Short mmCIF file of C-alpha atoms and ligand atoms in Angstrom, two decimals:
data_model
loop_
_atom_site.label_atom_id
_atom_site.label_comp_id
_atom_site.label_asym_id
_atom_site.label_seq_id
_atom_site.Cartn_x
_atom_site.Cartn_y
_atom_site.Cartn_z
CA MET A 182 -0.22 0.00 0.02
CA ALA A 183 1.43 3.64 -0.93
CA ARG A 184 1.98 6.04 2.27
CA TYR A 185 -0.78 8.28 1.06
CA THR A 186 -4.91 8.05 -0.43
CA PHE A 187 -5.14 11.00 -2.43
CA PHE A 188 -8.48 11.54 -3.11
CA THR A 189 -8.68 14.17 -6.19
CA ASN A 190 -10.26 15.07 -9.11
CA PRO A 191 -8.19 16.70 -12.13
CA MET A 192 -10.50 19.85 -12.12
CA SER A 193 -10.03 21.18 -8.85
CA ARG A 194 -8.08 22.17 -5.76
CA GLY A 195 -6.76 19.10 -5.69
CA TRP A 196 -4.38 20.04 -8.49
CA ILE A 197 -2.34 22.28 -5.30
CA ALA A 198 -2.26 19.28 -3.06
CA TRP A 199 -0.44 17.19 -6.90
CA TRP A 200 2.06 19.48 -6.92
CA ALA A 201 2.83 19.52 -2.86
CA LEU A 202 3.00 15.98 -2.94
CA HIS A 203 5.44 15.94 -6.15
CA GLU A 204 7.11 18.87 -4.51
CA VAL A 205 8.19 16.77 -0.95
CA GLY A 206 9.17 13.54 -3.77
CA ALA A 207 5.63 11.21 -1.37
CA ASP A 208 4.51 7.92 -2.77
CA TYR A 209 1.07 8.49 -3.23
CA GLU A 210 -1.70 6.29 -4.89
CA PRO A 211 -4.41 8.90 -6.48
CA VAL A 212 -8.48 7.97 -6.40
CA ILE A 213 -9.96 9.59 -8.52
CA VAL A 214 -13.28 11.53 -7.48
CA ASP A 215 -16.58 11.63 -9.74
CA TRP A 216 -18.04 13.93 -7.77
CA ALA A 217 -21.77 12.54 -8.94
CA ASP A 218 -20.81 8.81 -7.24
CA LYS A 219 -18.23 9.81 -3.93
CA PRO A 220 -16.65 7.01 -3.01
CA GLN A 221 -17.02 6.15 0.02
CA GLY A 222 -13.21 6.48 1.20
CA LEU A 223 -13.17 10.00 1.08
CA LEU A 224 -16.67 10.47 2.90
CA ASP A 225 -15.61 8.20 5.46
CA ALA A 226 -11.98 10.54 5.81
CA ASN A 227 -13.82 13.83 5.21
CA PRO A 228 -17.46 14.47 6.16
CA MET A 229 -17.57 17.36 3.67
CA GLY A 230 -16.87 14.37 1.22
CA LYS A 231 -14.55 17.60 -0.63
CA VAL A 232 -10.70 17.99 -2.31
CA PRO A 233 -8.39 17.33 -1.93
CA THR A 234 -8.41 15.32 0.60
CA LEU A 235 -5.69 13.24 2.47
CA VAL A 236 -5.39 9.47 3.90
CA HIS A 237 -1.76 9.00 5.51
CA HIS A 238 -1.03 5.32 6.07
CA HIS A 239 1.37 4.36 9.07
CA ALA A 240 2.29 1.19 8.97
CA LYS A 241 2.82 -1.47 11.62
CA GLU A 242 6.27 -2.32 11.42
CA ASN A 243 6.94 1.54 11.32
CA GLY A 244 5.32 1.31 15.09
CA GLY A 245 2.14 2.53 13.90
CA ASP A 246 -1.17 0.78 11.93
CA HIS A 247 -3.45 3.82 11.77
CA ILE A 248 -4.23 6.95 9.71
CA HIS A 249 -4.08 9.85 9.43
CA VAL A 250 -6.66 12.41 8.10
CA VAL A 251 -5.21 15.96 6.56
CA THR A 252 -7.81 17.93 4.18
CA GLU A 253 -7.14 21.58 3.15
CA ALA A 254 -4.92 22.49 -0.06
CA ALA A 255 -2.90 24.91 2.50
CA ALA A 256 -2.65 22.06 5.34
CA ILE A 257 -1.67 19.52 3.16
CA CYS A 258 1.14 21.43 1.60
CA HIS A 259 2.44 22.18 5.43
CA TYR A 260 1.90 18.87 6.78
CA LEU A 261 3.45 17.71 3.26
CA GLY A 262 6.36 19.58 4.39
CA GLU A 263 7.29 18.23 7.65
CA ALA A 264 5.74 14.35 7.37
CA GLU A 265 8.14 14.19 4.51
CA ALA A 266 11.07 16.32 6.40
CA SER A 267 11.38 17.81 2.96
CA ASN A 268 13.76 20.89 2.72
CA TYR A 269 11.25 22.92 2.08
CA ALA A 270 9.50 23.37 5.54
CA PRO A 271 10.36 26.55 7.08
CA ARG A 272 13.28 27.06 8.55
CA GLU A 273 13.23 28.82 12.23
CA GLU A 274 14.11 32.37 10.78
CA GLU A 275 11.91 32.21 8.06
CA ARG A 276 8.03 30.79 10.04
CA ALA A 277 6.57 34.89 10.47
CA ASP A 278 6.55 34.80 6.82
CA TYR A 279 5.80 31.43 6.15
CA PHE A 280 2.73 31.09 8.37
CA ARG A 281 1.70 34.82 7.78
CA TRP A 282 1.04 34.47 4.02
CA LEU A 283 0.13 30.25 3.81
CA PHE A 284 -2.52 31.74 6.40
CA PHE A 285 -3.13 35.34 4.74
CA ALA A 286 -3.73 32.98 1.63
CA ALA A 287 -5.90 30.13 2.43
CA GLY A 288 -8.42 32.96 4.27
CA PRO A 289 -8.70 36.84 2.66
CA VAL A 290 -7.18 35.97 -0.59
CA GLU A 291 -9.61 33.15 -1.04
CA GLN A 292 -12.63 34.96 0.49
CA ALA A 293 -11.87 37.96 -1.48
CA ILE A 294 -11.89 35.87 -4.97
CA THR A 295 -15.17 33.98 -4.51
CA ALA A 296 -16.33 36.64 -2.91
CA LYS A 297 -15.97 38.59 -5.92
CA ALA A 298 -16.61 35.78 -8.42
CA MET A 299 -20.20 35.40 -6.38
CA GLY A 300 -21.10 39.07 -6.89
CA PHE A 301 -20.20 39.93 -3.07
CA GLU A 302 -18.11 43.19 -3.12
CA PRO A 303 -18.21 44.67 0.23
CA ASN A 304 -19.18 48.32 0.90
CA GLN A 305 -16.74 50.30 3.20
CA GLU A 306 -18.17 49.80 6.34
CA GLN A 307 -18.75 46.03 5.16
CA GLN A 308 -14.70 46.05 4.31
CA GLY A 309 -14.65 46.68 8.69
CA THR A 310 -15.60 43.77 8.80
CA ALA A 311 -14.96 40.90 6.01
CA GLY A 312 -11.75 39.17 7.28
CA PHE A 313 -10.43 40.08 2.94
CA GLY A 314 -10.90 43.37 3.45
CA SER A 315 -11.41 44.10 -0.28
CA LEU A 316 -9.95 42.51 -3.41
CA GLU A 317 -8.27 45.18 -4.05
CA ARG A 318 -6.82 45.82 -0.91
CA VAL A 319 -5.65 41.40 -1.05
CA VAL A 320 -4.14 41.97 -4.50
CA ASP A 321 -2.02 45.36 -2.86
CA ALA A 322 -1.09 43.70 0.14
CA LEU A 323 0.04 40.40 -2.01
CA ASP A 324 1.61 42.43 -5.14
CA GLY A 325 4.08 44.18 -2.25
CA TRP A 326 5.25 41.92 -0.78
CA PHE A 327 6.38 39.93 -4.65
CA SER A 328 7.40 43.47 -5.94
CA GLN A 329 10.13 42.86 -2.77
CA HIS A 330 10.55 39.12 -2.48
CA ALA A 331 11.19 36.07 -4.72
CA HIS A 332 9.14 33.72 -3.13
CA VAL A 333 6.63 34.17 0.52
CA CYS A 334 9.81 33.59 2.68
CA GLY A 335 12.19 35.95 0.37
CA GLU A 336 15.04 34.25 -1.88
CA ARG A 337 14.24 30.47 -0.44
CA PHE A 338 10.89 27.96 -2.23
CA THR A 339 9.09 27.16 1.11
CA MET A 340 6.02 24.45 0.80
CA ALA A 341 3.66 27.73 0.72
CA ASP A 342 5.39 28.81 -1.87
CA VAL A 343 2.63 25.45 -3.26
CA TYR A 344 -0.26 27.13 -1.51
CA VAL A 345 0.06 30.40 -2.46
CA GLY A 346 1.62 30.28 -6.28
CA ALA A 347 -1.25 27.60 -6.63
CA GLN A 348 -3.24 30.72 -6.27
CA LEU A 349 -2.11 33.80 -7.87
CA ASP A 350 -1.54 30.97 -10.73
CA TRP A 351 -4.93 30.27 -10.43
CA GLY A 352 -6.12 33.67 -10.25
CA LEU A 353 -4.10 35.17 -13.70
CA ARG A 354 -4.77 32.08 -15.35
CA PHE A 355 -8.81 32.72 -14.84
CA GLY A 356 -9.09 36.50 -14.72
CA THR A 357 -9.88 36.52 -11.11
CA LEU A 358 -6.57 38.12 -10.31
CA PRO A 359 -5.75 40.86 -11.77
CA THR A 360 -2.15 41.15 -13.90
CA ARG A 361 0.52 43.07 -11.75
CA ASP A 362 3.63 42.60 -13.11
CA SER A 363 5.20 40.85 -9.58
CA PHE A 364 2.78 38.20 -10.04
CA LYS A 365 3.88 36.38 -13.46
CA ASP A 366 6.61 37.09 -12.21
CA TYR A 367 6.28 35.08 -9.17
CA VAL A 368 4.28 32.31 -11.02
CA ALA A 369 6.67 31.55 -13.97
CA ARG A 370 9.49 31.53 -11.12
CA MET A 371 6.67 27.92 -10.20
CA ARG A 372 5.93 26.83 -13.52
CA ALA A 373 9.64 26.90 -14.18
CA ARG A 374 10.23 24.44 -11.33
CA ASP A 375 10.18 20.42 -12.23
CA ALA A 376 6.84 19.21 -9.79
CA TYR A 377 4.46 21.82 -10.98
CA LYS A 378 5.50 20.93 -14.47
CA HIS A 379 5.38 17.02 -13.65
CA THR A 380 1.84 17.46 -12.13
CA GLU A 381 0.94 19.36 -14.88
CA ALA A 382 2.22 16.04 -16.74
CA VAL A 383 -0.32 13.77 -14.54
CA CYS A 384 -2.89 15.59 -14.34
CA ALA A 385 -3.20 15.64 -18.18
CA GLU A 386 -3.47 11.52 -17.83
CA TYR A 387 -6.92 12.15 -15.37
CA MET A 388 -8.86 14.91 -17.06
CA PRO A 389 -11.41 14.42 -18.96
CA GLU A 390 -10.90 14.52 -22.95
CA GLU A 391 -13.26 17.82 -23.38
CA ASN A 392 -10.56 19.29 -21.75
CA ALA A 393 -7.96 17.91 -21.77
CA ASP A 394 -6.64 20.65 -24.38
CA GLY A 395 -7.11 23.31 -21.46
N1 LIG B 649 -11.49 24.36 1.42
C1 LIG B 649 -11.27 23.75 1.11
C2 LIG B 649 -11.95 23.84 -0.46
C3 LIG B 649 -11.95 22.36 -1.04
C4 LIG B 649 -13.54 22.39 -1.94
O1 LIG B 649 -14.15 23.26 -2.10
N2 LIG B 649 -13.09 21.90 -2.92
C5 LIG B 649 -14.18 21.51 -4.01
C6 LIG B 649 -13.21 21.25 -5.56
S1 LIG B 649 -12.40 22.42 -6.28
C7 LIG B 649 -14.54 19.43 -3.47
O2 LIG B 649 -14.31 19.12 -4.10
N3 LIG B 649 -16.20 20.44 -4.11
C8 LIG B 649 -17.58 19.30 -4.47
C9 LIG B 649 -18.28 19.28 -3.17
O3 LIG B 649 -18.38 20.32 -2.87
O4 LIG B 649 -18.71 18.21 -3.43
C10 LIG B 649 -9.44 23.36 0.24
O5 LIG B 649 -9.34 24.04 0.39
O6 LIG B 649 -9.32 22.31 0.34
#
């Protein structure tokens, strides 16, 4: 049995965890989820029935014989960095930037993009209550950071770049984020990574035919 069972779908946020699995070189078995007929194994692991969902099998021979379930793409990125003892987990001096932007991307960035896509734009008063403020403020904050830093933690790539990079990548690809030079440069660096390119190739194999070219 593979070390991880990975519930995913090629047309989903599962892509982020897929990329993370490849960055750390994890041993995993993908289970492609049909939205209309979700496998019981997914529903048992995650009552939300959402992907990505990762099941970490701890083998008896390693003193284990139990599983750990990790959901939420951002959590999966970090978990894999630690569990696989990856060089991409944050170092002591990187933790502030790492957690700050990882949580910023999973919270305010995701909420701001979703709210706008669904037709909700908070007025001035509502911006004080909405955790993301407004999409413009979120975008300016990210632009400010990536105009000064090559990665979330500066010079070095970490697992936070998988999540933040995927958010910006998708934002530019689908036009849900405005184009800024800093975003384009950062995303180009992410797309040039071997694990990113490998994920594109692997994912394409599972893509339904009508979406395979685009
Ligand atoms: N907060 C979750 C969101 C996961 C999510 O919404 N996944 C969607 C696909 S992108 C899904 O599984 N949708 C199927 C459903 O809700 O039934 C994360 O960041 O991983």
